Each structure stands twice: as structure tokens, then as C-alpha cells.
Tab-separated table of C-alpha atoms and ligand atoms in Angstrom:
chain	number	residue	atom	x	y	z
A	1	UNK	CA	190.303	-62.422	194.799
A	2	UNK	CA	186.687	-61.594	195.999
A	3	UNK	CA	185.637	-62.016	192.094
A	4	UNK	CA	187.729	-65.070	191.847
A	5	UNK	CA	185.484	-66.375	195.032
A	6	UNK	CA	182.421	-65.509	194.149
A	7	UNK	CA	182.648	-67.015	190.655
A	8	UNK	CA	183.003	-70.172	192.480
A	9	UNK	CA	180.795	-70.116	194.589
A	10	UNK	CA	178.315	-69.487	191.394
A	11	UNK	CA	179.866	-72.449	189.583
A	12	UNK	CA	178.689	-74.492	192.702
A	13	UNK	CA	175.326	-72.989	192.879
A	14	UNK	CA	174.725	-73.760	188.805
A	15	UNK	CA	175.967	-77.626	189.385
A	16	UNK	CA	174.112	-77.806	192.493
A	17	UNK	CA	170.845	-76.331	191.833
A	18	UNK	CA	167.682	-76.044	189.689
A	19	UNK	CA	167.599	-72.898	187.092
A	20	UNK	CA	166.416	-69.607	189.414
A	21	UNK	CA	164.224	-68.722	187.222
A	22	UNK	CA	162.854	-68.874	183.484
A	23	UNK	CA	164.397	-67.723	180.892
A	24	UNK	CA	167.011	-65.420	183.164
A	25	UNK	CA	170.196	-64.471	181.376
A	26	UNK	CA	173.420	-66.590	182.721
A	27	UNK	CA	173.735	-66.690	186.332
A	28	UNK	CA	176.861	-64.260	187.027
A	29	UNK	CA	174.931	-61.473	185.168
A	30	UNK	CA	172.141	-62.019	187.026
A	31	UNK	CA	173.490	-61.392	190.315
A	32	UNK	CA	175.505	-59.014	188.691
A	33	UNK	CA	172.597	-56.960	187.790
A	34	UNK	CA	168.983	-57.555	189.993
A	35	UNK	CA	168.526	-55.653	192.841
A	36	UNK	CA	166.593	-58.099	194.969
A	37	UNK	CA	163.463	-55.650	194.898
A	38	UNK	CA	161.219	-58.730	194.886
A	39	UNK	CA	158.867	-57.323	192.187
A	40	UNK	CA	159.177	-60.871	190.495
A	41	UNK	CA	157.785	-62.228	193.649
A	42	UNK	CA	154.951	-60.434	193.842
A	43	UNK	CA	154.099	-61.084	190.096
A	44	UNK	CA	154.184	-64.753	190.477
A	45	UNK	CA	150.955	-66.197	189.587
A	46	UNK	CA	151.997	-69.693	190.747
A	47	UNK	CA	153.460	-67.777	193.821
A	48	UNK	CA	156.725	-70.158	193.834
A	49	UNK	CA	159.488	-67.614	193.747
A	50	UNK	CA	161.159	-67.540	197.105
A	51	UNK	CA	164.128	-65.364	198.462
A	52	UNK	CA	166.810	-67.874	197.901
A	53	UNK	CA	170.533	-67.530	198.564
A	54	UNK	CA	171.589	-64.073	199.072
A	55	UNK	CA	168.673	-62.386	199.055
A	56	UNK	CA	168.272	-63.610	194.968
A	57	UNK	CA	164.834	-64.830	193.743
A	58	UNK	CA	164.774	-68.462	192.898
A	59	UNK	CA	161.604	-70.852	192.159
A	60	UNK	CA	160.423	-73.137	194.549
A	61	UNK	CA	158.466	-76.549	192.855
A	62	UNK	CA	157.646	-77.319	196.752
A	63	UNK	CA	155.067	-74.586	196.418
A	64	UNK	CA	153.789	-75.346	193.005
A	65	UNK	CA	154.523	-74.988	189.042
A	66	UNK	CA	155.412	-73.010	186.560
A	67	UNK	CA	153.159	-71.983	183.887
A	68	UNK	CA	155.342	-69.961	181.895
A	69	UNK	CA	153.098	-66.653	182.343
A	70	UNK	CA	156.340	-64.563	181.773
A	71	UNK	CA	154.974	-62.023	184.684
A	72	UNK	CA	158.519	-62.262	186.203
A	73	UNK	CA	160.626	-61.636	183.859
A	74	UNK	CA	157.906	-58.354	182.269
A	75	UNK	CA	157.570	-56.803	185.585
A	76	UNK	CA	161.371	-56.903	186.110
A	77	UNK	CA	162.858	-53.512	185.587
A	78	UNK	CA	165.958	-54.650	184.839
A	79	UNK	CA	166.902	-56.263	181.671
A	80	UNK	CA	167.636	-59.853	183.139
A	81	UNK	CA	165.285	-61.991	180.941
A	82	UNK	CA	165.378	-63.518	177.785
A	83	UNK	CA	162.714	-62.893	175.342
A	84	UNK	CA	159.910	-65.035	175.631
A	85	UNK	CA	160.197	-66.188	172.186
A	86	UNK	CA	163.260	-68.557	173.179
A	87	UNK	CA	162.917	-71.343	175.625
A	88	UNK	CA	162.349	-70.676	178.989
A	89	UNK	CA	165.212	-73.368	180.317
A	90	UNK	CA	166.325	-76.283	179.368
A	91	UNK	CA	165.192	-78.112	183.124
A	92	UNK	CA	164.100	-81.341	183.233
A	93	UNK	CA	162.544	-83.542	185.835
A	94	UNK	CA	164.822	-86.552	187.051
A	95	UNK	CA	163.585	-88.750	189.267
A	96	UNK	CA	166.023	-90.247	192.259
A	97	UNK	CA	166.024	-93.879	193.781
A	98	UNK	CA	163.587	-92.548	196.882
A	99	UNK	CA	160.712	-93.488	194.115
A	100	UNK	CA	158.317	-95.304	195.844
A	101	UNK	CA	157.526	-97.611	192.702
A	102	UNK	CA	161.509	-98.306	192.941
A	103	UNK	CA	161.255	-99.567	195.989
A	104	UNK	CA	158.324	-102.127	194.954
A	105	UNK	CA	155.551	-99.358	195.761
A	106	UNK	CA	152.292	-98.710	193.463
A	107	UNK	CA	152.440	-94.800	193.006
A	108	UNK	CA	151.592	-92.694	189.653
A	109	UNK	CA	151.049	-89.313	191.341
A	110	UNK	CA	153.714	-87.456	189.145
A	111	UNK	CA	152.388	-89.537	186.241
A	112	UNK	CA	149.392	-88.011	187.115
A	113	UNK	CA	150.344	-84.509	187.706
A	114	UNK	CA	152.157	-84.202	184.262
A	115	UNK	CA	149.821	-82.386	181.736
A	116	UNK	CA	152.178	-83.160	178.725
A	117	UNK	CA	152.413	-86.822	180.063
A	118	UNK	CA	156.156	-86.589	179.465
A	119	UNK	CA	156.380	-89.551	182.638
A	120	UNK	CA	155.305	-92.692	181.113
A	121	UNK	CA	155.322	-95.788	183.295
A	122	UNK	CA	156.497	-99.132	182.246
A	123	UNK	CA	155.304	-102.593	183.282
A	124	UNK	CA	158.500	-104.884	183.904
A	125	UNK	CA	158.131	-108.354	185.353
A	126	UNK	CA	158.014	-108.781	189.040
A	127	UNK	CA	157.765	-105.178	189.202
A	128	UNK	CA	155.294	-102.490	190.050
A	129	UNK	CA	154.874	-100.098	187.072
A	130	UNK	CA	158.455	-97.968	186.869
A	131	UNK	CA	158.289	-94.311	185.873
A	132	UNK	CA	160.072	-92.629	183.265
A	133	UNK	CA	160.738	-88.946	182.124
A	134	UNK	CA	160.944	-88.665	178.091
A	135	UNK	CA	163.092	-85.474	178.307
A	136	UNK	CA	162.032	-84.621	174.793
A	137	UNK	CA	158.096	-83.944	176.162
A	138	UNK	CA	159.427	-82.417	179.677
A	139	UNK	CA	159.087	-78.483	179.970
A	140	UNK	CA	160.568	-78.769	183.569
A	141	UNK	CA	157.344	-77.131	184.723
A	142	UNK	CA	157.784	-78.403	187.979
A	143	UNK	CA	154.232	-80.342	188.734
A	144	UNK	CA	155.613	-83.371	189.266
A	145	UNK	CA	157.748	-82.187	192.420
A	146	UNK	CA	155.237	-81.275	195.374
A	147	UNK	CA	153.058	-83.773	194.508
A	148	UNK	CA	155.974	-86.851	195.106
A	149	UNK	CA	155.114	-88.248	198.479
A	150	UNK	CA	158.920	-89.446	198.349
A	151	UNK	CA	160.223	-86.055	197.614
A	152	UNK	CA	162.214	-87.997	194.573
A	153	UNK	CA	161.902	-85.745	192.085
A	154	UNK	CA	163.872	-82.701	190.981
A	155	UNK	CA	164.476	-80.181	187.995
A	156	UNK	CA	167.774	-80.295	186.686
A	157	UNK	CA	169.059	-77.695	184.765
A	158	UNK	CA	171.549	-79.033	181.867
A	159	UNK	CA	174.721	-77.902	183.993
A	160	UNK	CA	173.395	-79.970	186.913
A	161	UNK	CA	172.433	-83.173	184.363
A	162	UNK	CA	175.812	-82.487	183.134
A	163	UNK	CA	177.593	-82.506	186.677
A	164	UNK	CA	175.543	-85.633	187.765
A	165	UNK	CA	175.907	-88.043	184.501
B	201	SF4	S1	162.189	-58.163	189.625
B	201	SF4	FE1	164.173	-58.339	188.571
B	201	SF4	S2	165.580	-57.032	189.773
B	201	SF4	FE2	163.785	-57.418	191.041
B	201	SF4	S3	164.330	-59.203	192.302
B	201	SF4	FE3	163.224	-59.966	190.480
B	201	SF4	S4	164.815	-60.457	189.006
B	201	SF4	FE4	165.768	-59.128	190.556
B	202	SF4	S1	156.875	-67.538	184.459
B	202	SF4	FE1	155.092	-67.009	185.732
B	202	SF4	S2	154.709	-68.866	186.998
B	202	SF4	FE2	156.792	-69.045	186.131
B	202	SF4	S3	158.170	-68.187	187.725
B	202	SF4	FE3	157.693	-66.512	186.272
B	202	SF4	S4	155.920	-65.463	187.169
B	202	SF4	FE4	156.069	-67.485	188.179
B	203	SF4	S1	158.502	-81.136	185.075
B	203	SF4	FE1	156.388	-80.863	184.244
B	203	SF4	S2	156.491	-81.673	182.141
B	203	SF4	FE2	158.331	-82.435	183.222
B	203	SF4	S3	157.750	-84.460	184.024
B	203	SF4	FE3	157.306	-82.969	185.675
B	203	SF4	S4	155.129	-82.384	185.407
B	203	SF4	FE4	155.831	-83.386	183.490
């Protein structure tokens, strides 16, 4: 019954969260297996894994971006990660009505922040410029996030896109 709880509660977490981290194995294996010794914490160059819920470590795009080192998932001395060879998640940034430029604001700061310029804006009539994510250029890196003075934008994971669409 315990089992039967806690795989719901994980079924929550997936459609209610952002991945935890790159390229992890699936989420019940996960907390299955990592022993919440924080060595992935420490290793972070970005520093934005956090202690997230129950003790597990889970990225943070408040405190920055992820540049796909892999130091998290090498220093990890359990085998929890994916080789680096495959994708490191298939998160994208979606961006929620608190846009500023939604709301007739001039703002381009995640259009800005994006190195692969996956957010292109577009000019519509009696608009300010609207942006857009092209999902196909999005790594779900995460620099878009902190820098949103509207706190409108989030990384989805597929099973979260999937919940919401
Ligand atoms: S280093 Fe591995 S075992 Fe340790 S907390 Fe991070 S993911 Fe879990
Ligand atoms: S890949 Fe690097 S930057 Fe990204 S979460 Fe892991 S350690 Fe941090
Ligand atoms: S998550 Fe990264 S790649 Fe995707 S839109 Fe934001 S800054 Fe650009």
C-alpha cells in the first residue's frame, strides 16, 4: 500500500514539475536508488541543484542554467545517469500569460538570454512584439527563467507538456 502511495505521489511530482535533473534515469528508479549524499550538488558548476522534495536533488533555473557539463551525473556514485551521448531531457521552456509583452509590455529579456535564440518575437498589429519558443531550437537550458521579471517562464518536461495540453 506504501508502494502503491508513493508511486502516486511520483506520478504527481513528474506532471507537476520540471525534470530533476539531466539525463537521470526515470524518476521511481531514481529515488529508488540515490542516497541524497549531495555530491551532485557540490559538482554543480552552475550551482543550481537544490535539496528538493525529500531530501532528492533537483535543479533550480531561479539560480541559473544549465550548461550540460555532465559533472552531476560523473561524480554520482551511483549509476543514475544516462550516458551523455543521449539527450539530456526533453524540457522545454513555455512561457505563461504573466508575460509582460502579453499584457501590452515591451520586454525581450528571455529573448535576450537565449544563446540558441530558440525565442523569436513576432510583431502583430496593435501589439508589442509577442515571444515565442521554437521547441525544435530549445535545449531547456533554463536561461530564460531567472532572468523573466514576470516569473512567466518554466521548463516543462514532456510528461508535464503532456499533462497541461
Ligand atoms: S550524487 Fe547521485 S546519489 Fe548523490 S545525491 Fe546526487 S544523484 Fe543522488
Ligand atoms: S549538467 Fe552541469 S550545470 Fe547541469 S545540473 Fe549537472 S552539474 Fe549542473
Ligand atoms: S530554455 Fe534555454 S534554449 Fe530554451 S528558450 Fe530558454 S534560454 Fe532558450
Amino acid at each position: 500500500m506504501a508502494d502503491l502511495a508513493r508511486r502516486f505521489w511520483l506520478r504527481q511530482r513528474q506532471a507537476l514539475q520540471a525534470p530533476r535533473l539531466p539525463w537521470m534515469i526515470g524518476d521511481t528508479a531514481f529515488t529508488d536508488q540515490c542516497t541524497r549524499c549531495q555530491d551532485c550538488l557540490k559538482a554543480c558548476e552552475s550551482h543550481i541543484i537544490v535539496i528538493g522534495d525529500g531530501g532528492f536533488p533537483q535543479v533550480d533555473f531561479q539560480h541559473g542554467e544549465c550548461t550540460f557539463c555532465y559533472q552531476c551525473a560523473d561524480v554520482c556514485p551511483e549509476p543514475l545517469f544516462r550516458p551523455r551521448a543521449e539527450a539530456p531531457w526533453s524540457a522545454i521552456a513555455s512561457i505563461t500569460e504573466s508575460c509582460l509583452a502579453s499584457q501590452g509590455v515591451e520586454c525581450r529579456s528571455c529573448g535576450d538570454a537565449c544563446e540558441p535564440m530558440a525565442i523569436q518575437f513576432s510583431l502583430q498589429p496593435g501589439r508589442v512584439a509577442q515571444p515565442e519558443v521554437h521547441a525544435s531550437d530549445c535545449t531547456g537550458c533554463g536561461a530564460c527563467v531567472s532572468v523573466c521579471p514576470s516569473q512567466a517562464i518554466h521548463i516543462q518536461s514532456e510528461t508535464q507538456r503532456n499533462h497541461t495540453s
